[in-house]
Coordinates of C-alpha atoms in Angstrom, one line a residue:
Chain J
M3 CA 40.8 -34.1 -68.7
K4 CA 43.8 -33.3 -69.6
K5 CA 45.1 -32.4 -66.3
Q6 CA 43.2 -34.9 -64.7
I7 CA 45.0 -36.8 -66.1
C8 CA 48.2 -35.9 -65.6
L9 CA 47.5 -35.2 -62.3
L10 CA 46.6 -38.9 -61.6
T11 CA 50.1 -39.9 -63.2
V12 CA 51.4 -37.9 -61.2
S13 CA 50.5 -38.7 -57.9
V14 CA 50.9 -42.7 -57.9
S15 CA 54.3 -42.3 -59.1
L16 CA 54.3 -40.7 -55.9
I17 CA 52.9 -43.5 -54.0
F18 CA 55.2 -46.1 -55.7
C19 CA 58.3 -44.0 -54.7
A20 CA 56.4 -43.6 -50.8
C21 CA 55.6 -47.2 -51.2
N22 CA 59.1 -48.1 -51.1
D23 CA 59.6 -47.6 -47.1
T24 CA 57.7 -48.7 -44.5
V25 CA 55.0 -45.9 -43.2
T26 CA 54.9 -44.8 -39.9
P27 CA 51.3 -43.9 -38.6
E28 CA 53.0 -40.4 -38.5
E29 CA 54.5 -40.3 -41.9
T30 CA 50.7 -40.8 -43.1
A31 CA 50.3 -37.6 -44.5
F32 CA 52.3 -35.0 -46.2
N33 CA 51.7 -31.9 -48.3
Q34 CA 53.5 -30.6 -51.3
V35 CA 53.2 -27.9 -54.0
E36 CA 52.4 -29.8 -57.7
D37 CA 52.2 -27.0 -60.6
G38 CA 51.4 -24.6 -58.6
H39 CA 48.0 -26.6 -56.3
L40 CA 48.3 -28.1 -52.9
T41 CA 47.7 -31.8 -52.9
T42 CA 48.2 -34.0 -50.2
I43 CA 49.1 -37.8 -50.3
V44 CA 46.1 -39.1 -48.0
C45 CA 47.6 -42.8 -46.8
D46 CA 44.7 -45.6 -46.3
E47 CA 45.7 -46.0 -42.4
A48 CA 43.4 -48.8 -42.0
A49 CA 46.5 -50.9 -43.9
L50 CA 49.1 -48.7 -42.6
N51 CA 50.6 -48.4 -46.2
C52 CA 50.5 -45.8 -49.5
G53 CA 47.2 -46.7 -50.9
G54 CA 45.5 -43.1 -51.3
S55 CA 45.9 -41.2 -54.6
T56 CA 46.0 -37.3 -54.5
F57 CA 43.2 -35.5 -53.5
V58 CA 43.6 -31.6 -55.8
G59 CA 42.2 -28.3 -53.9
K60 CA 39.7 -26.5 -56.1
G61 CA 40.4 -24.8 -58.5
T62 CA 41.6 -27.5 -61.0
E63 CA 40.0 -30.6 -61.8
T64 CA 38.1 -31.7 -58.6
V65 CA 39.8 -35.7 -58.0
T66 CA 38.2 -36.7 -55.3
S67 CA 40.2 -39.1 -53.2
D68 CA 40.2 -42.2 -50.6
K69 CA 38.4 -41.0 -47.4
L70 CA 39.9 -38.0 -46.0
C71 CA 39.7 -38.5 -41.7
S72 CA 37.4 -36.3 -40.1
S73 CA 39.2 -36.1 -37.3
D74 CA 42.0 -34.4 -39.3
Y75 CA 40.4 -31.9 -39.6
I76 CA 38.2 -30.3 -36.9
L77 CA 36.6 -27.1 -37.2
D78 CA 38.1 -24.9 -34.8
V79 CA 36.6 -21.2 -34.9
E80 CA 36.0 -18.4 -32.7
Y81 CA 33.4 -15.4 -33.6
T82 CA 32.1 -12.7 -32.2
P83 CA 28.6 -12.4 -31.4
I84 CA 26.8 -9.7 -31.6
Y85 CA 23.4 -10.7 -30.0
D86 CA 21.8 -12.9 -27.0
N87 CA 18.8 -13.8 -25.5
V88 CA 16.9 -13.5 -29.2
K89 CA 13.8 -15.2 -29.5
L90 CA 13.8 -18.7 -31.8
L91 CA 11.0 -19.8 -33.9
S92 CA 10.6 -22.7 -35.6
S93 CA 10.1 -22.8 -38.6
S94 CA 6.3 -23.5 -39.3
A95 CA 6.1 -24.1 -42.6
T96 CA 3.5 -26.5 -44.7
G97 CA 4.8 -29.1 -47.4
N98 CA 8.5 -28.2 -46.5
P99 CA 10.5 -31.0 -48.2
T100 CA 11.9 -33.7 -46.0
S101 CA 14.7 -34.8 -47.4
Y102 CA 16.7 -33.9 -51.0
E103 CA 14.7 -35.3 -53.6
E104 CA 11.4 -33.3 -52.6
L105 CA 14.0 -30.4 -52.3
R106 CA 14.1 -30.4 -56.1
D107 CA 10.7 -29.8 -56.3
Y108 CA 12.0 -25.9 -55.1
I109 CA 14.8 -26.0 -57.7
E110 CA 12.9 -27.4 -61.0
C111 CA 10.6 -24.1 -60.1
Y112 CA 13.3 -21.8 -61.1
D113 CA 14.4 -20.8 -65.2
E114 CA 18.1 -21.1 -63.9
V115 CA 20.3 -21.9 -61.0
S116 CA 23.3 -22.1 -59.9
F117 CA 25.4 -23.1 -56.3
V118 CA 28.2 -20.3 -55.6
E119 CA 30.4 -19.3 -52.9
Y120 CA 29.2 -16.0 -51.1
E121 CA 31.1 -13.8 -48.5
I122 CA 28.4 -11.3 -46.8
L123 CA 30.2 -8.3 -47.5
S124 CA 27.7 -5.7 -45.5
V125 CA 24.4 -5.8 -43.4
Y126 CA 21.1 -3.3 -44.6
S127 CA 18.8 -1.3 -42.1
P128 CA 15.0 -2.8 -42.8
Q129 CA 14.2 0.6 -43.4
E130 CA 16.9 0.5 -46.4
A131 CA 15.9 -3.2 -47.4
V132 CA 12.4 -2.2 -47.9
E133 CA 13.7 0.5 -49.6
I134 CA 15.4 -2.0 -52.8
T135 CA 12.9 -4.8 -52.4
G136 CA 9.6 -2.8 -51.8
E137 CA 9.2 -5.6 -49.3
D138 CA 7.4 -4.8 -46.3
F139 CA 8.5 -8.0 -44.4
F140 CA 12.2 -7.0 -44.0
L141 CA 10.8 -4.8 -41.4
T142 CA 10.0 -8.3 -39.5
S143 CA 11.4 -11.4 -39.9
T144 CA 13.8 -11.0 -43.1
T145 CA 17.4 -9.5 -43.1
L146 CA 19.0 -8.2 -46.8
Y147 CA 22.8 -8.6 -47.0
L148 CA 25.1 -7.1 -49.2
A149 CA 27.3 -10.2 -51.2
N150 CA 30.0 -11.1 -52.9
I151 CA 30.1 -14.2 -54.7
Y152 CA 32.9 -15.0 -55.3
Y153 CA 33.0 -18.7 -57.1
D154 CA 30.7 -20.3 -59.0
L155 CA 31.0 -24.4 -58.3
M156 CA 29.2 -25.5 -61.1
N157 CA 31.3 -24.3 -64.2
D158 CA 34.2 -24.2 -61.7
E159 CA 35.6 -21.1 -61.9
S160 CA 35.9 -17.8 -60.1
V161 CA 33.4 -15.0 -60.5
D162 CA 33.0 -12.0 -59.2
M163 CA 29.0 -10.6 -58.7
T164 CA 27.8 -8.2 -55.8
V165 CA 23.8 -9.4 -55.2
N166 CA 21.6 -8.5 -52.2
I167 CA 20.7 -12.1 -50.3
A168 CA 18.1 -12.3 -48.4
K169 CA 17.9 -14.8 -45.1
V170 CA 15.7 -15.1 -42.5
G171 CA 16.0 -13.8 -39.1
I172 CA 16.5 -10.6 -37.6
S173 CA 18.2 -8.9 -34.1
G174 CA 15.0 -10.3 -32.0
S175 CA 14.0 -13.4 -33.4
Q176 CA 15.2 -16.2 -35.4
I177 CA 15.2 -19.8 -36.2
E178 CA 16.4 -21.6 -34.3
S179 CA 19.8 -23.2 -34.5
D180 CA 19.8 -21.3 -37.7
P181 CA 21.1 -17.4 -37.2
V182 CA 21.9 -14.3 -38.9
Y183 CA 24.6 -13.5 -40.3
L184 CA 28.1 -11.7 -39.6
V185 CA 30.0 -9.4 -41.8
G186 CA 33.0 -11.7 -43.0
Q187 CA 31.6 -14.9 -42.8
K188 CA 32.0 -17.3 -46.1
L189 CA 28.5 -19.2 -46.9
A190 CA 27.9 -21.8 -50.1
A191 CA 24.0 -22.5 -52.2
P192 CA 21.8 -22.5 -55.0
V193 CA 21.0 -19.5 -55.7
F194 CA 18.3 -18.1 -58.1
N195 CA 16.6 -14.9 -59.4
I196 CA 20.0 -13.3 -59.3
G197 CA 18.5 -9.9 -59.9
S198 CA 18.7 -5.2 -59.5
S199 CA 16.9 -5.9 -56.3
W200 CA 17.6 -9.6 -54.0
C201 CA 17.8 -12.9 -54.9
I202 CA 17.2 -15.8 -52.7
A203 CA 20.0 -18.8 -51.7
L204 CA 17.9 -22.3 -51.1
P205 CA 17.8 -22.4 -47.7
E206 CA 17.5 -25.7 -46.8
M207 CA 21.1 -26.6 -48.9
T208 CA 23.3 -23.3 -47.5
Y209 CA 26.7 -24.3 -45.7
S210 CA 29.0 -22.3 -44.0
I211 CA 32.8 -22.2 -45.8
Y212 CA 35.8 -23.2 -44.2
T213 CA 39.3 -24.1 -44.9
I214 CA 41.0 -26.1 -42.7
N215 CA 44.3 -27.2 -43.4
D216 CA 44.7 -26.4 -47.0
I217 CA 41.2 -27.9 -47.6
E218 CA 38.0 -26.4 -47.9
F219 CA 35.1 -28.3 -46.3
A220 CA 31.2 -27.2 -46.2
Y221 CA 29.1 -27.4 -43.3
H222 CA 25.4 -28.0 -44.1
I223 CA 23.2 -25.7 -42.0
S224 CA 19.7 -27.2 -40.1
H225 CA 18.0 -29.1 -42.1
E226 CA 19.4 -31.9 -40.9
N227 CA 16.5 -34.1 -43.5
I228 CA 17.8 -32.7 -46.8
R229 CA 21.1 -35.3 -46.3
L230 CA 23.1 -36.4 -49.7
T231 CA 25.2 -39.2 -50.8
D232 CA 26.5 -41.3 -53.1
D233 CA 28.4 -43.8 -51.8
S234 CA 31.1 -42.5 -54.8
L235 CA 31.6 -39.5 -53.0
E236 CA 34.3 -40.3 -50.0
N237 CA 34.0 -37.2 -48.5
L238 CA 30.2 -36.0 -49.5
D239 CA 29.1 -37.0 -45.8
M240 CA 32.5 -37.2 -44.0
N241 CA 32.0 -37.7 -39.8
L242 CA 30.9 -35.0 -37.5
Q243 CA 32.9 -34.4 -34.4
T244 CA 30.7 -33.5 -31.1
S245 CA 32.3 -30.2 -30.9
E246 CA 31.7 -28.9 -34.8
E247 CA 27.3 -30.0 -34.2
F248 CA 27.1 -26.7 -32.5
V249 CA 28.8 -23.5 -32.9
V250 CA 28.2 -20.0 -31.5
T251 CA 28.1 -17.6 -34.5
S252 CA 26.3 -14.3 -34.7
T253 CA 24.0 -15.1 -31.8
V254 CA 25.3 -16.3 -28.4
N255 CA 21.4 -18.0 -27.2
N256 CA 21.2 -19.3 -31.4
P257 CA 25.0 -21.4 -31.8
V258 CA 24.0 -22.8 -35.7
N259 CA 23.8 -26.4 -36.2
Y260 CA 25.9 -28.1 -38.6
T261 CA 24.0 -30.9 -39.9
Q262 CA 26.6 -32.4 -42.1
K263 CA 30.0 -31.8 -43.1
S264 CA 31.4 -32.4 -46.9
T265 CA 34.4 -31.2 -48.6
I266 CA 33.5 -28.4 -51.0
A267 CA 34.6 -30.7 -54.1
D268 CA 32.9 -33.6 -53.6
L269 CA 29.5 -31.4 -52.7
S270 CA 30.2 -29.6 -56.4
E271 CA 31.1 -32.6 -56.8
F272 CA 27.1 -34.2 -56.3
I273 CA 25.3 -31.3 -56.8
R274 CA 27.0 -30.7 -60.5
E275 CA 26.4 -34.3 -61.6
D276 CA 22.3 -34.4 -60.1
W277 CA 21.2 -31.4 -61.9
S278 CA 23.0 -32.2 -64.8
K279 CA 20.9 -35.5 -65.1
R280 CA 18.1 -33.3 -64.4
G281 CA 18.3 -31.4 -67.0
Y282 CA 18.5 -27.7 -64.9
R283 CA 19.9 -24.6 -66.8
L284 CA 23.7 -23.5 -64.7
L285 CA 23.0 -19.9 -65.2
N286 CA 26.0 -18.4 -66.8
F287 CA 27.2 -15.4 -64.9
D288 CA 28.6 -13.8 -68.4
A289 CA 25.2 -13.2 -69.3
V290 CA 23.4 -12.6 -66.5
V291 CA 20.7 -10.0 -66.6
D292 CA 18.3 -8.3 -64.0
F293 CA 15.9 -11.5 -63.4
D294 CA 12.8 -9.5 -60.8
I295 CA 11.7 -11.3 -58.5
Q296 CA 8.3 -10.5 -57.5
S297 CA 7.1 -8.1 -54.9
G298 CA 3.7 -7.8 -53.2
E299 CA 1.6 -10.5 -54.5
A300 CA 2.0 -13.3 -58.5
E301 CA -0.6 -13.3 -60.0
V302 CA -2.1 -16.9 -60.3
I303 CA -1.3 -18.9 -63.0
D304 CA -5.0 -21.9 -63.1
N305 CA -4.0 -24.6 -64.6
A306 CA -7.6 -24.8 -64.7
V307 CA -8.2 -21.9 -66.4
L308 CA -5.4 -23.1 -69.4
E309 CA -6.9 -26.1 -70.3
Chain Y
M14 CA -12.9 -36.0 9.1
T15 CA -14.0 -35.1 5.5
I16 CA -11.5 -33.6 3.6
V17 CA -13.3 -30.9 0.6
S18 CA -11.8 -29.9 -1.7
F19 CA -12.4 -26.7 -4.0
Y20 CA -11.0 -25.5 -6.9
T21 CA -11.9 -23.5 -10.2
V22 CA -11.8 -24.5 -13.5
K23 CA -10.4 -21.6 -15.6
T24 CA -10.6 -21.1 -19.3
F25 CA -7.9 -21.9 -21.6
A26 CA -7.9 -19.2 -23.7
H27 CA -3.7 -18.7 -23.8
S28 CA -2.0 -20.3 -22.5
V29 CA -2.7 -23.3 -20.8
S30 CA 0.6 -23.5 -18.8
D31 CA -1.0 -20.8 -17.3
C32 CA -3.5 -22.5 -15.6
G33 CA -1.0 -24.9 -14.3
Y34 CA -1.7 -27.9 -16.3
K35 CA 0.8 -28.9 -19.1
H36 CA 0.0 -30.3 -22.5
S37 CA 2.0 -32.8 -24.4
V38 CA 1.8 -33.2 -28.4
S39 CA 3.0 -36.6 -27.9
T40 CA -0.4 -37.5 -25.9
T41 CA -2.9 -35.2 -26.8
H42 CA -1.9 -34.9 -30.7
W43 CA -3.1 -31.5 -30.2
D44 CA -1.0 -28.2 -30.0
I45 CA -1.0 -25.1 -29.8
Y46 CA 1.2 -21.8 -30.0
E47 CA 2.4 -20.7 -26.4
D48 CA 2.9 -17.2 -27.3
S49 CA -1.2 -16.9 -28.0
V50 CA -0.9 -16.2 -31.3
H51 CA -4.5 -17.0 -32.0
W52 CA -7.2 -16.1 -33.6
G53 CA -9.8 -13.7 -31.3
S54 CA -12.5 -16.3 -29.4
Y55 CA -14.8 -18.5 -30.8
N56 CA -17.2 -15.9 -30.7
T57 CA -15.9 -13.8 -33.3
A58 CA -16.3 -15.4 -36.7
L59 CA -13.6 -15.7 -38.9
T60 CA -14.3 -14.0 -42.3
V61 CA -11.8 -14.8 -44.9
D62 CA -10.7 -13.4 -48.5
C63 CA -9.6 -15.8 -51.4
G64 CA -8.3 -12.8 -52.1
L65 CA -6.5 -13.6 -55.6
F66 CA -7.8 -16.8 -56.3
E67 CA -11.2 -15.7 -56.4
G68 CA -12.0 -17.1 -59.9
T69 CA -8.9 -19.7 -59.9
S70 CA -9.4 -23.3 -59.0
F71 CA -8.2 -22.9 -55.8
E72 CA -10.7 -21.0 -54.8
T73 CA -13.2 -24.4 -54.7
Y74 CA -10.6 -25.7 -52.2
I75 CA -10.4 -22.4 -49.2
N76 CA -14.2 -22.9 -49.7
N77 CA -14.0 -25.9 -48.6
A78 CA -12.2 -25.6 -46.5
V79 CA -14.0 -22.6 -44.5
S80 CA -17.1 -25.3 -44.5
K81 CA -15.4 -28.1 -42.7
W82 CA -14.3 -25.4 -40.3
N83 CA -17.5 -24.1 -39.5
A84 CA -19.4 -27.2 -39.8
A85 CA -16.6 -28.5 -37.1
T86 CA -18.4 -29.3 -33.8
F87 CA -16.2 -30.2 -30.1
N88 CA -18.2 -32.2 -27.5
G89 CA -21.2 -32.1 -28.5
S90 CA -20.9 -27.4 -29.6
D91 CA -20.2 -25.8 -32.1
L92 CA -16.4 -25.6 -33.2
M93 CA -16.6 -22.0 -34.0
T94 CA -17.8 -19.3 -36.7
M95 CA -15.8 -19.4 -40.0
K96 CA -17.1 -17.9 -43.1
I97 CA -15.9 -16.6 -46.6
D98 CA -16.4 -12.4 -46.5
N99 CA -14.6 -10.6 -49.5
T100 CA -16.0 -7.6 -47.9
S101 CA -15.1 -7.7 -44.0
V102 CA -12.2 -9.4 -44.4
S103 CA -10.5 -11.2 -40.8
A104 CA -7.7 -13.6 -43.1
I105 CA -6.9 -13.3 -46.4
F106 CA -5.0 -15.5 -48.8
R107 CA -2.1 -14.0 -51.0
S108 CA 0.2 -16.2 -53.8
K109 CA 3.4 -16.0 -52.8
T110 CA 6.7 -17.0 -54.6
S111 CA 8.7 -19.7 -53.3
A112 CA 11.6 -17.2 -52.7
Q113 CA 9.1 -14.7 -50.9
I114 CA 8.2 -17.8 -48.7
S115 CA 11.4 -19.2 -48.3
A116 CA 13.1 -15.5 -47.6
V117 CA 10.4 -15.3 -44.2
C118 CA 10.4 -18.5 -43.0
G119 CA 14.3 -19.9 -43.7
S120 CA 12.3 -23.1 -45.7
S121 CA 10.7 -23.9 -49.4
A122 CA 7.1 -24.4 -48.7
W123 CA 3.3 -24.7 -50.0
A124 CA 2.1 -23.0 -48.3
I125 CA 2.7 -20.4 -44.5
T126 CA 0.6 -18.4 -42.1
Y127 CA 2.3 -14.9 -42.0
R128 CA 2.0 -13.5 -38.5
A129 CA 3.3 -10.7 -38.8
G130 CA -0.1 -8.5 -38.2
A131 CA -0.5 -10.1 -34.9
V132 CA -1.5 -7.8 -32.2
I133 CA -1.1 -8.1 -28.9
D134 CA -4.0 -8.0 -26.6
S135 CA -5.1 -6.9 -22.9
S136 CA -3.5 -10.3 -21.0
G137 CA 0.4 -9.7 -23.7
Y138 CA -1.2 -12.7 -25.7
Q139 CA -1.0 -12.3 -29.8
H140 CA -3.8 -12.6 -31.0
Y141 CA -5.1 -12.1 -35.1
S142 CA -7.6 -8.5 -34.8
T143 CA -10.4 -7.7 -37.9
N144 CA -7.8 -6.6 -39.6
A145 CA -7.4 -7.2 -42.9
E146 CA -3.6 -7.4 -42.8
S147 CA -3.5 -9.1 -39.9
I148 CA -3.3 -12.8 -41.0
A149 CA -2.0 -14.1 -44.5
I150 CA -2.2 -17.6 -45.5
W151 CA 0.8 -17.3 -47.7
V152 CA 0.7 -19.5 -50.7
N153 CA 2.8 -20.6 -53.1
W154 CA 0.6 -21.8 -56.2
N155 CA 2.6 -20.7 -59.2
D156 CA 6.1 -22.3 -58.5
V157 CA 5.0 -25.5 -56.5
L158 CA 1.6 -25.8 -55.3
K159 CA -0.7 -25.3 -58.7
D160 CA 1.1 -28.6 -60.1
K161 CA 1.0 -31.2 -56.6
S162 CA -2.0 -33.7 -56.3
T163 CA -6.1 -33.2 -55.6
T164 CA -5.1 -33.7 -51.7
A165 CA -2.5 -31.3 -51.1
K166 CA -4.5 -28.4 -52.7
T167 CA -7.2 -29.4 -50.1
H168 CA -5.3 -29.9 -47.0
V169 CA -3.0 -26.4 -47.9
P170 CA -5.9 -24.5 -46.8
L171 CA -7.8 -26.8 -44.1
H172 CA -3.9 -26.4 -42.8
E173 CA -3.3 -23.4 -42.5
L174 CA -6.7 -21.9 -41.8
G175 CA -5.8 -24.3 -38.7
H176 CA -2.7 -21.7 -38.1
V177 CA -4.5 -18.8 -37.8
I178 CA -7.2 -20.3 -35.7
G179 CA -3.8 -21.2 -32.9
L180 CA -3.0 -25.0 -33.5
K181 CA 0.7 -25.8 -34.1
D182 CA 2.0 -28.4 -35.9
I183 CA 2.5 -32.2 -34.9
P184 CA 6.0 -33.3 -35.5
A185 CA 6.7 -36.1 -37.5
T186 CA 7.4 -38.0 -33.6
V187 CA 4.0 -38.2 -33.0
S188 CA 2.6 -38.7 -36.5
T189 CA 3.4 -38.2 -40.1
N190 CA -0.3 -37.4 -41.2
S191 CA -3.1 -39.3 -38.6
Y192 CA -4.6 -35.4 -37.3
L193 CA -4.7 -32.6 -39.9
M194 CA -1.9 -30.7 -37.9
C195 CA 0.8 -32.8 -39.3
N196 CA 3.4 -31.0 -41.4
E197 CA 6.3 -33.7 -42.0
F198 CA 4.2 -36.5 -44.5
G199 CA 7.2 -37.8 -46.3
S200 CA 6.2 -40.7 -48.4
S201 CA 3.2 -40.6 -46.5
A202 CA -0.2 -38.4 -47.9
A203 CA -0.7 -35.1 -46.3
P204 CA -4.1 -35.1 -43.7
T205 CA -7.4 -33.7 -45.5
S206 CA -9.7 -33.9 -42.9
I207 CA -10.7 -32.3 -39.2
T208 CA -9.8 -34.6 -36.5
T209 CA -10.9 -35.1 -32.8
A210 CA -7.4 -34.5 -31.8
D211 CA -7.8 -30.9 -34.0
K212 CA -10.5 -29.7 -32.6
Q213 CA -9.8 -30.2 -29.0
G214 CA -6.8 -28.1 -29.3
A215 CA -8.6 -25.2 -31.7
A216 CA -11.6 -25.5 -28.5
V217 CA -8.8 -24.6 -26.1
I218 CA -6.6 -22.0 -27.7
L219 CA -10.5 -20.0 -28.5
G220 CA -11.7 -20.3 -25.1
Q221 CA -14.5 -22.3 -25.7
H222 CA -13.4 -25.0 -23.5
T223 CA -14.4 -23.8 -19.8
S224 CA -15.2 -27.2 -18.4
H225 CA -12.9 -29.7 -17.8
S226 CA -13.9 -33.3 -17.3
F227 CA -10.7 -35.4 -15.2
T228 CA -10.3 -38.7 -14.9
Y229 CA -7.6 -39.9 -12.3
S230 CA -5.0 -42.1 -12.6
Q231 CA -1.9 -43.5 -10.8
Y232 CA 1.4 -42.9 -11.9
S233 CA 3.8 -43.6 -9.2
S234 CA 4.3 -43.8 -5.3
T235 CA 4.7 -40.8 -5.2
A236 CA 2.2 -38.8 -7.5
H237 CA -1.1 -39.7 -9.5
K238 CA -2.4 -38.0 -13.0
K239 CA -5.2 -35.8 -13.3
T240 CA -6.6 -35.6 -17.2
C241 CA -9.3 -33.7 -18.4
S242 CA -11.0 -36.5 -20.3
I243 CA -12.5 -34.3 -22.9
C244 CA -9.5 -32.3 -24.8
G245 CA -6.1 -34.0 -22.7
V246 CA -4.7 -30.9 -20.2
Y247 CA -2.8 -33.1 -17.0
Q248 CA -0.7 -32.3 -14.3
Y249 CA 0.1 -34.5 -11.6
Y250 CA -0.4 -34.1 -7.8
T251 CA 0.3 -35.9 -4.4
H252 CA -1.3 -38.4 -3.5
T253 CA -3.6 -37.7 -1.0
Y254 CA -4.2 -40.7 2.2
N255 CA -7.4 -41.2 3.3
S256 CA -7.6 -42.4 7.2
N257 CA -6.8 -46.2 5.3
G258 CA -3.9 -45.4 3.7
V259 CA -5.4 -45.2 0.0
C260 CA -5.8 -42.1 -1.9
I261 CA -8.6 -40.9 -2.4
Y262 CA -8.0 -39.8 -5.5
C263 CA -6.2 -42.6 -8.1
G264 CA -7.1 -45.4 -5.5
Y265 CA -2.8 -46.1 -4.4
T266 CA -2.3 -47.8 -1.2
S267 CA 0.3 -46.4 0.7
G268 CA 3.0 -49.0 2.1

């Protein structure tokens, strides 16, 4: 909190200073370093006057600002794909959530949750994955990745934890618009059951992370129905440029479909507030014990029997 | 001169497009897997094992779903045979977690039909054999479904057995809950009965529908639409005019 007030004060004084002069459209944004943190003064283009507050990047108290101009932060990335002509499948799940509100049913079933940033370090072979997890589906439909969780977005702090993350899709067949990962890709997602063998990143809320002009953005992968909205968070639902909607990453004939663009700051803020309101228990990385994700079948819990 | 046309009606046990006809889910309100991941045929009994759900409250829902499909008729005839048989198993229900289901289908779900065990038949199409592990219905019971409504619990086995037969999901653009194979309910209640459209699609993919009853309707100045009034498949053909300039099929008058 103290840090927040201090930064706001600094930003206000800077704004007043800048507004002494007439600001031309070319001078609407500039960067400078304050106390080791990059701050960007964003001006209200509509008014042609400086009127924004500071936006502080990740690693400090997140202070969201007036709306960023999405067209000033356009994704321009080029991957080297390694697959082509893969079979594209549509997800044929029953009862799959069609909104963020419905998705909460699936989050609530976990004892502890977290929302993290992670980087793909390597890819296991199908045989290695089966040996590690005991699950045959790594031979037919799913890939296991070694990943490093490097940031806990809920507690706003760095972590360093290596995990095995499972994700649908293999070299021969993938879910359309949700291709397999490449080594080096950075993502953010809620994660559960961080244990000794494997964990899952919630498919409906997985985001690609990109840094554009020194600001971290989260691009929502597919699942267009799961859209986050909050009028108080100006950069939670930014305009996606056409060029940003489909990006070839690992697979030529299966570009990833980005369906929502947010700053990581506003996305984290939304999730932190919403989960806190609902009483979700946040995972404490310092105290992580090895949870076992059930392999094979789960013994059936029958409400009727318990009654 | 009278022109008589002969054509052979082919069975549709596999891909509809193979037989020269089209089907559109927005028109027929059923959809099938064109790569034919489907149950063997309407002549082969589909036996269902409740797995770990035997003796639980969900077993009742599974039994009811099997009974409904077994009792279903199409065009006056029995659609197929489906029965509970824990000793000779075609399809088995399995209790899985949210994590496991997400890992194989890329989505959180109440249930999925797991097709990894499908085999390739002599025609090059995938189908389910009587191998117990070739068809599994994964149910997210402990994490989600056990706390859902009776409607949801009724819907799941009925809908998933539809997938085992070979029916695909109906998108929300067609309907949210008018047909059993709808899967994007939104705020609507999940469907709990097998509709005529669901049975039409099942009859096509099972190979039971062998005799089509075509009707013709004008489509454009150059073509008419030939539609089976029983299953809904269709195709477009150019007009065939008689000496009076009238299409002998749809009655369109040229000029």
